[in-house]
Amino acid sequence: MADIKQHEYDLLNEIGQDPMVTQASLSNRLGIAVGSVNWYIKRLIHRGWVKVSHLDRTRLKYDLTREGMAVFTQRTLMYARDSLKVYGQFRQKQKSL
């Protein structure tokens, strides 16, 4: 699986929910500086996970690519699997008490 940082995952999630989201809005939602949002988005574009379209002089649209969606989905499935594993271990521990 591709190495993905938490902020990158969060950005993919936000972009997947709203392709018209602004960098300022992403900054507010994620609690990171606008400059950091810009840097992470450029990184996501470079990795081929996001593509950007210029709608006019001031508006951008971000779309997840097929690769970006695959990375996002893999990370989500891994989190769910790991959470279920921890839950199962917790249940086993409680049964043995």
Tab-separated table of N, CA, C and O in Angstrom:
chain	number	residue	atom	x	y	z
A	1	MET	N	0.833	-1.184	0.000
A	1	MET	CA	0.000	0.000	0.000
A	1	MET	C	0.877	1.247	0.000
A	1	MET	O	1.938	1.276	0.594
A	2	ALA	N	0.407	2.271	-0.634
A	2	ALA	CA	1.132	3.534	-0.685
A	2	ALA	C	1.189	4.161	0.709
A	2	ALA	O	0.261	4.038	1.492
A	3	ASP	N	2.301	4.817	0.981
A	3	ASP	CA	2.470	5.517	2.248
A	3	ASP	C	1.653	6.806	2.193
A	3	ASP	O	1.883	7.657	1.334
A	4	ILE	N	0.689	6.947	3.092
A	4	ILE	CA	-0.170	8.128	3.100
A	4	ILE	C	-0.214	8.698	4.507
A	4	ILE	O	-0.416	7.979	5.478
A	5	LYS	N	0.025	9.989	4.592
A	5	LYS	CA	-0.008	10.679	5.877
A	5	LYS	C	-1.461	11.003	6.248
A	5	LYS	O	-2.327	11.060	5.399
A	6	GLN	N	-1.709	11.220	7.543
A	6	GLN	CA	-3.069	11.491	8.013
A	6	GLN	C	-3.667	12.713	7.331
A	6	GLN	O	-4.825	12.691	6.922
A	7	HIS	N	-2.889	13.791	7.183
A	7	HIS	CA	-3.425	14.991	6.527
A	7	HIS	C	-3.794	14.706	5.074
A	7	HIS	O	-4.774	15.230	4.563
A	8	GLU	N	-3.001	13.869	4.408
A	8	GLU	CA	-3.316	13.518	3.022
A	8	GLU	C	-4.620	12.728	2.967
A	8	GLU	O	-5.476	12.979	2.114
A	9	TYR	N	-4.775	11.795	3.875
A	9	TYR	CA	-6.011	11.008	3.951
A	9	TYR	C	-7.204	11.927	4.204
A	9	TYR	O	-8.238	11.816	3.537
A	10	ASP	N	-7.052	12.833	5.157
A	10	ASP	CA	-8.141	13.767	5.476
A	10	ASP	C	-8.492	14.641	4.274
A	10	ASP	O	-9.670	14.899	4.006
A	11	LEU	N	-7.477	15.096	3.551
A	11	LEU	CA	-7.728	15.908	2.354
A	11	LEU	C	-8.444	15.097	1.277
A	11	LEU	O	-9.383	15.591	0.651
A	12	LEU	N	-8.015	13.864	1.055
A	12	LEU	CA	-8.703	13.014	0.088
A	12	LEU	C	-10.166	12.831	0.475
A	12	LEU	O	-11.054	12.880	-0.372
A	13	ASN	N	-10.412	12.641	1.756
A	13	ASN	CA	-11.774	12.483	2.249
A	13	ASN	C	-12.608	13.741	1.970
A	13	ASN	O	-13.720	13.662	1.442
A	14	GLU	N	-12.074	14.901	2.312
A	14	GLU	CA	-12.798	16.163	2.109
A	14	GLU	C	-13.035	16.437	0.629
A	14	GLU	O	-14.122	16.852	0.229
A	15	ILE	N	-12.025	16.210	-0.197
A	15	ILE	CA	-12.159	16.435	-1.639
A	15	ILE	C	-13.171	15.457	-2.231
A	15	ILE	O	-13.969	15.829	-3.093
A	16	GLY	N	-13.152	14.219	-1.748
A	16	GLY	CA	-14.127	13.239	-2.216
A	16	GLY	C	-15.551	13.637	-1.899
A	16	GLY	O	-16.469	13.364	-2.670
A	17	GLN	N	-15.750	14.309	-0.781
A	17	GLN	CA	-17.084	14.749	-0.384
A	17	GLN	C	-17.516	16.025	-1.094
A	17	GLN	O	-18.704	16.227	-1.337
A	18	ASP	N	-16.551	16.918	-1.412
A	18	ASP	CA	-16.884	18.203	-2.034
A	18	ASP	C	-15.744	18.655	-2.953
A	18	ASP	O	-14.816	19.318	-2.503
A	19	PRO	N	-15.808	18.304	-4.238
A	19	PRO	CA	-14.741	18.677	-5.178
A	19	PRO	C	-14.564	20.187	-5.358
A	19	PRO	O	-13.525	20.634	-5.814
A	20	MET	N	-15.549	20.971	-4.977
A	20	MET	CA	-15.477	22.423	-5.126
A	20	MET	C	-14.954	23.111	-3.863
A	20	MET	O	-14.952	24.330	-3.777
A	21	VAL	N	-14.501	22.343	-2.910
A	21	VAL	CA	-14.015	22.890	-1.648
A	21	VAL	C	-12.817	23.815	-1.902
A	21	VAL	O	-12.020	23.577	-2.801
A	22	THR	N	-12.727	24.877	-1.122
A	22	THR	CA	-11.604	25.805	-1.255
A	22	THR	C	-10.494	25.415	-0.275
A	22	THR	O	-10.729	24.720	0.716
A	23	GLN	N	-9.295	25.901	-0.557
A	23	GLN	CA	-8.185	25.635	0.345
A	23	GLN	C	-8.422	26.282	1.704
A	23	GLN	O	-8.065	25.711	2.735
A	24	ALA	N	-9.039	27.455	1.724
A	24	ALA	CA	-9.346	28.118	3.000
A	24	ALA	C	-10.331	27.277	3.810
A	24	ALA	O	-10.178	27.122	5.028
A	25	SER	N	-11.321	26.719	3.144
A	25	SER	CA	-12.289	25.865	3.828
A	25	SER	C	-11.625	24.590	4.345
A	25	SER	O	-11.887	24.152	5.468
A	26	LEU	N	-10.760	24.011	3.541
A	26	LEU	CA	-10.019	22.822	3.984
A	26	LEU	C	-9.166	23.148	5.201
A	26	LEU	O	-9.088	22.358	6.141
A	27	SER	N	-8.546	24.306	5.175
A	27	SER	CA	-7.727	24.748	6.299
A	27	SER	C	-8.557	24.812	7.582
A	27	SER	O	-8.145	24.304	8.624
A	28	ASN	N	-9.740	25.405	7.484
A	28	ASN	CA	-10.623	25.515	8.652
A	28	ASN	C	-11.109	24.156	9.123
A	28	ASN	O	-11.118	23.871	10.322
A	29	ARG	N	-11.536	23.314	8.196
A	29	ARG	CA	-12.080	21.998	8.558
A	29	ARG	C	-11.044	21.092	9.201
A	29	ARG	O	-11.354	20.326	10.113
A	30	LEU	N	-9.811	21.161	8.699
A	30	LEU	CA	-8.774	20.239	9.158
A	30	LEU	C	-7.856	20.828	10.219
A	30	LEU	O	-7.022	20.133	10.785
A	31	GLY	N	-7.983	22.129	10.440
A	31	GLY	CA	-7.166	22.769	11.468
A	31	GLY	C	-5.697	22.856	11.107
A	31	GLY	O	-4.834	22.750	11.980
A	32	ILE	N	-5.402	23.035	9.820
A	32	ILE	CA	-4.020	23.217	9.382
A	32	ILE	C	-3.936	24.498	8.560
A	32	ILE	O	-4.935	24.969	8.028
A	33	ALA	N	-2.760	25.054	8.451
A	33	ALA	CA	-2.562	26.327	7.744
A	33	ALA	C	-2.876	26.175	6.254
A	33	ALA	O	-2.676	25.109	5.665
A	34	VAL	N	-3.340	27.265	5.650
A	34	VAL	CA	-3.663	27.261	4.223
A	34	VAL	C	-2.426	26.892	3.403
A	34	VAL	O	-2.522	26.133	2.430
A	35	GLY	N	-1.266	27.394	3.798
A	35	GLY	CA	-0.036	27.052	3.090
A	35	GLY	C	0.246	25.553	3.134
A	35	GLY	O	0.715	24.974	2.152
A	36	SER	N	-0.059	24.925	4.252
A	36	SER	CA	0.117	23.474	4.371
A	36	SER	C	-0.879	22.732	3.493
A	36	SER	O	-0.540	21.740	2.858
A	37	VAL	N	-2.123	23.225	3.453
A	37	VAL	CA	-3.135	22.631	2.573
A	37	VAL	C	-2.636	22.677	1.135
A	37	VAL	O	-2.687	21.689	0.406
A	38	ASN	N	-2.122	23.840	0.730
A	38	ASN	CA	-1.612	24.008	-0.630
A	38	ASN	C	-0.484	23.021	-0.907
A	38	ASN	O	-0.455	22.362	-1.949
A	39	TRP	N	0.440	22.884	0.034
A	39	TRP	CA	1.568	21.964	-0.122
A	39	TRP	C	1.087	20.522	-0.247
A	39	TRP	O	1.542	19.779	-1.123
A	40	TYR	N	0.162	20.115	0.638
A	40	TYR	CA	-0.354	18.746	0.588
A	40	TYR	C	-1.109	18.481	-0.714
A	40	TYR	O	-0.986	17.405	-1.302
A	41	ILE	N	-1.894	19.455	-1.177
A	41	ILE	CA	-2.627	19.260	-2.428
A	41	ILE	C	-1.652	19.095	-3.592
A	41	ILE	O	-1.837	18.226	-4.453
A	42	LYS	N	-0.610	19.918	-3.621
A	42	LYS	CA	0.395	19.767	-4.681
A	42	LYS	C	1.020	18.378	-4.623
A	42	LYS	O	1.275	17.755	-5.657
A	43	ARG	N	1.258	17.885	-3.423
A	43	ARG	CA	1.824	16.543	-3.247
A	43	ARG	C	0.846	15.480	-3.763
A	43	ARG	O	1.247	14.531	-4.435
A	44	LEU	N	-0.440	15.638	-3.455
A	44	LEU	CA	-1.450	14.690	-3.925
A	44	LEU	C	-1.559	14.709	-5.450
A	44	LEU	O	-1.726	13.658	-6.078
A	45	ILE	N	-1.444	15.892	-6.031
A	45	ILE	CA	-1.478	16.016	-7.493
A	45	ILE	C	-0.251	15.333	-8.088
A	45	ILE	O	-0.356	14.560	-9.047
A	46	HIS	N	0.921	15.589	-7.512
A	46	HIS	CA	2.173	14.985	-7.989
A	46	HIS	C	2.118	13.460	-7.915
A	46	HIS	O	2.630	12.766	-8.795
A	47	ARG	N	1.493	12.940	-6.878
A	47	ARG	CA	1.371	11.484	-6.715
A	47	ARG	C	0.323	10.887	-7.662
A	47	ARG	O	0.221	9.670	-7.769
A	48	GLY	N	-0.470	11.746	-8.282
A	48	GLY	CA	-1.493	11.263	-9.203
A	48	GLY	C	-2.786	10.870	-8.520
A	48	GLY	O	-3.615	10.178	-9.105
A	49	TRP	N	-2.982	11.326	-7.284
A	49	TRP	CA	-4.180	10.964	-6.526
A	49	TRP	C	-5.298	11.983	-6.674
A	49	TRP	O	-6.454	11.678	-6.411
A	50	VAL	N	-4.952	13.206	-7.065
A	50	VAL	CA	-5.925	14.283	-7.253
A	50	VAL	C	-5.592	14.995	-8.549
A	50	VAL	O	-4.421	15.141	-8.895
A	51	LYS	N	-6.623	15.417	-9.261
A	51	LYS	CA	-6.407	16.288	-10.413
A	51	LYS	C	-7.190	17.565	-10.164
A	51	LYS	O	-8.212	17.570	-9.481
A	52	VAL	N	-6.676	18.652	-10.712
A	52	VAL	CA	-7.292	19.956	-10.505
A	52	VAL	C	-7.732	20.517	-11.848
A	52	VAL	O	-7.043	20.362	-12.854
A	53	SER	N	-8.907	21.138	-11.841
A	53	SER	CA	-9.433	21.799	-13.036
A	53	SER	C	-9.692	23.261	-12.690
A	53	SER	O	-10.220	23.564	-11.621
A	54	HIS	N	-9.323	24.158	-13.592
A	54	HIS	CA	-9.592	25.584	-13.407
A	54	HIS	C	-10.963	25.879	-14.001
A	54	HIS	O	-11.165	25.749	-15.204
A	55	LEU	N	-11.903	26.258	-13.150
A	55	LEU	CA	-13.242	26.585	-13.628
A	55	LEU	C	-13.297	28.017	-14.145
A	55	LEU	O	-14.018	28.303	-15.084
A	56	ASP	N	-12.569	28.899	-13.512
A	56	ASP	CA	-12.393	30.278	-13.972
A	56	ASP	C	-11.122	30.809	-13.304
A	56	ASP	O	-10.348	30.048	-12.762
A	57	ARG	N	-10.929	32.116	-13.331
A	57	ARG	CA	-9.695	32.684	-12.781
A	57	ARG	C	-9.476	32.362	-11.309
A	57	ARG	O	-8.349	32.225	-10.857
A	58	THR	N	-10.560	32.257	-10.557
A	58	THR	CA	-10.422	32.128	-9.109
A	58	THR	C	-10.940	30.803	-8.540
A	58	THR	O	-10.725	30.529	-7.370
A	59	ARG	N	-11.646	30.029	-9.319
A	59	ARG	CA	-12.249	28.796	-8.796
A	59	ARG	C	-11.556	27.559	-9.345
A	59	ARG	O	-11.295	27.456	-10.536
A	60	LEU	N	-11.286	26.639	-8.438
A	60	LEU	CA	-10.679	25.362	-8.801
A	60	LEU	C	-11.630	24.236	-8.412
A	60	LEU	O	-12.422	24.362	-7.483
A	61	LYS	N	-11.512	23.144	-9.125
A	61	LYS	CA	-12.253	21.940	-8.785
A	61	LYS	C	-11.235	20.820	-8.631
A	61	LYS	O	-10.367	20.639	-9.472
A	62	TYR	N	-11.340	20.101	-7.524
A	62	TYR	CA	-10.441	18.990	-7.244
A	62	TYR	C	-11.210	17.689	-7.409
A	62	TYR	O	-12.332	17.558	-6.936
A	63	ASP	N	-10.606	16.732	-8.077
A	63	ASP	CA	-11.228	15.421	-8.242
A	63	ASP	C	-10.235	14.337	-7.850
A	63	ASP	O	-9.052	14.415	-8.182
A	64	LEU	N	-10.748	13.322	-7.161
A	64	LEU	CA	-9.920	12.166	-6.878
A	64	LEU	C	-9.742	11.369	-8.166
A	64	LEU	O	-10.698	11.178	-8.908
A	65	THR	N	-8.539	10.938	-8.409
A	65	THR	CA	-8.298	10.061	-9.543
A	65	THR	C	-8.628	8.628	-9.112
A	65	THR	O	-8.882	8.358	-7.930
A	66	ARG	N	-8.583	7.730	-10.049
A	66	ARG	CA	-8.803	6.316	-9.729
A	66	ARG	C	-7.774	5.850	-8.698
A	66	ARG	O	-8.103	5.155	-7.742
A	67	GLU	N	-6.528	6.280	-8.880
A	67	GLU	CA	-5.469	5.899	-7.944
A	67	GLU	C	-5.712	6.500	-6.558
A	67	GLU	O	-5.492	5.851	-5.543
A	68	GLY	N	-6.156	7.754	-6.529
A	68	GLY	CA	-6.455	8.406	-5.259
A	68	GLY	C	-7.584	7.715	-4.519
A	68	GLY	O	-7.527	7.521	-3.296
A	69	MET	N	-8.608	7.316	-5.247
A	69	MET	CA	-9.732	6.612	-4.630
A	69	MET	C	-9.275	5.254	-4.103
A	69	MET	O	-9.681	4.830	-3.025
A	70	ALA	N	-8.399	4.582	-4.838
A	70	ALA	CA	-7.898	3.273	-4.397
A	70	ALA	C	-7.099	3.409	-3.103
A	70	ALA	O	-7.270	2.605	-2.172
A	71	VAL	N	-6.231	4.419	-3.026
A	71	VAL	CA	-5.421	4.636	-1.823
A	71	VAL	C	-6.331	4.962	-0.643
A	71	VAL	O	-6.172	4.424	0.459
A	72	PHE	N	-7.304	5.830	-0.865
A	72	PHE	CA	-8.241	6.214	0.194
A	72	PHE	C	-9.013	4.995	0.687
A	72	PHE	O	-9.131	4.766	1.890
A	73	THR	N	-9.505	4.189	-0.235
A	73	THR	CA	-10.290	3.011	0.121
A	73	THR	C	-9.445	1.992	0.872
A	73	THR	O	-9.892	1.424	1.870
A	74	GLN	N	-8.208	1.774	0.419
A	74	GLN	CA	-7.309	0.843	1.109
A	74	GLN	C	-7.090	1.266	2.553
A	74	GLN	O	-7.140	0.449	3.465
A	75	ARG	N	-6.842	2.550	2.744
A	75	ARG	CA	-6.588	3.056	4.103
A	75	ARG	C	-7.827	2.878	4.975
A	75	ARG	O	-7.729	2.482	6.134
A	76	THR	N	-8.992	3.144	4.422
A	76	THR	CA	-10.243	3.002	5.164
A	76	THR	C	-10.476	1.543	5.547
A	76	THR	O	-10.843	1.250	6.691
A	77	LEU	N	-10.249	0.627	4.612
A	77	LEU	CA	-10.440	-0.792	4.894
A	77	LEU	C	-9.453	-1.293	5.948
A	77	LEU	O	-9.815	-2.087	6.819
A	78	MET	N	-8.211	-0.817	5.880
A	78	MET	CA	-7.216	-1.206	6.884
A	78	MET	C	-7.631	-0.726	8.272
A	78	MET	O	-7.503	-1.452	9.260
A	79	TYR	N	-8.143	0.491	8.353
A	79	TYR	CA	-8.588	1.037	9.634
A	79	TYR	C	-9.743	0.202	10.186
A	79	TYR	O	-9.756	-0.145	11.370
A	80	ALA	N	-10.712	-0.129	9.319
A	80	ALA	CA	-11.855	-0.928	9.763
A	80	ALA	C	-11.394	-2.310	10.235
A	80	ALA	O	-11.835	-2.803	11.278
A	81	ARG	N	-10.495	-2.937	9.476
A	81	ARG	CA	-9.988	-4.255	9.849
A	81	ARG	C	-9.263	-4.197	11.194
A	81	ARG	O	-9.480	-5.032	12.077
A	82	ASP	N	-8.409	-3.192	11.358
A	82	ASP	CA	-7.663	-3.056	12.609
A	82	ASP	C	-8.593	-2.780	13.784
A	82	ASP	O	-8.393	-3.298	14.887
A	83	SER	N	-9.629	-1.978	13.559
A	83	SER	CA	-10.599	-1.678	14.617
A	83	SER	C	-11.351	-2.932	15.038
A	83	SER	O	-11.573	-3.164	16.232
A	84	LEU	N	-11.754	-3.754	14.069
A	84	LEU	CA	-12.453	-4.997	14.392
A	84	LEU	C	-11.545	-5.965	15.144
A	84	LEU	O	-11.994	-6.677	16.051
A	85	LYS	N	-10.275	-5.972	14.800
A	85	LYS	CA	-9.309	-6.838	15.485
A	85	LYS	C	-9.187	-6.420	16.951
A	85	LYS	O	-9.227	-7.261	17.850
A	86	VAL	N	-9.061	-5.127	17.198
A	86	VAL	CA	-8.958	-4.624	18.571
A	86	VAL	C	-10.232	-4.936	19.343
A	86	VAL	O	-10.193	-5.374	20.493
A	87	TYR	N	-11.381	-4.745	18.698
A	87	TYR	CA	-12.660	-5.043	19.333
A	87	TYR	C	-12.742	-6.519	19.701
A	87	TYR	O	-13.162	-6.883	20.807
A	88	GLY	N	-12.321	-7.409	18.785
A	88	GLY	CA	-12.332	-8.842	19.053
A	88	GLY	C	-11.426	-9.211	20.220
A	88	GLY	O	-11.793	-10.037	21.067
A	89	GLN	N	-10.261	-8.587	20.279
A	89	GLN	CA	-9.342	-8.849	21.388
A	89	GLN	C	-9.936	-8.376	22.714
A	89	GLN	O	-9.814	-9.049	23.739
A	90	PHE	N	-10.595	-7.226	22.677
A	90	PHE	CA	-11.234	-6.690	23.881
A	90	PHE	C	-12.339	-7.638	24.360
A	90	PHE	O	-12.446	-7.920	25.551
A	91	ARG	N	-13.141	-8.145	23.431
A	91	ARG	CA	-14.223	-9.079	23.809
A	91	ARG	C	-13.655	-10.343	24.410
A	91	ARG	O	-14.189	-10.865	25.408
A	92	GLN	N	-12.587	-10.881	23.809
A	92	GLN	CA	-11.957	-12.091	24.337
A	92	GLN	C	-11.460	-11.857	25.762
A	92	GLN	O	-11.632	-12.708	26.630
A	93	LYS	N	-10.858	-10.701	25.965
A	93	LYS	CA	-10.324	-10.376	27.288
A	93	LYS	C	-11.467	-10.297	28.310
A	93	LYS	O	-11.339	-10.787	29.427
A	94	GLN	N	-12.574	-9.691	27.934
A	94	GLN	CA	-13.713	-9.561	28.848
A	94	GLN	C	-14.338	-10.912	29.155
A	94	GLN	O	-14.778	-11.156	30.276
A	95	LYS	N	-14.397	-11.818	28.172
A	95	LYS	CA	-14.960	-13.147	28.387
A	95	LYS	C	-14.119	-13.948	29.369
A	95	LYS	O	-14.633	-14.781	30.118
A	96	SER	N	-12.811	-13.714	29.337
A	96	SER	CA	-11.928	-14.501	30.192
A	96	SER	C	-11.900	-13.994	31.650
A	96	SER	O	-11.336	-14.653	32.508
A	97	LEU	N	-12.508	-12.853	31.903
A	97	LEU	CA	-12.504	-12.311	33.280
A	97	LEU	C	-13.522	-12.979	34.156
A	97	LEU	O	-14.490	-13.422	34.000
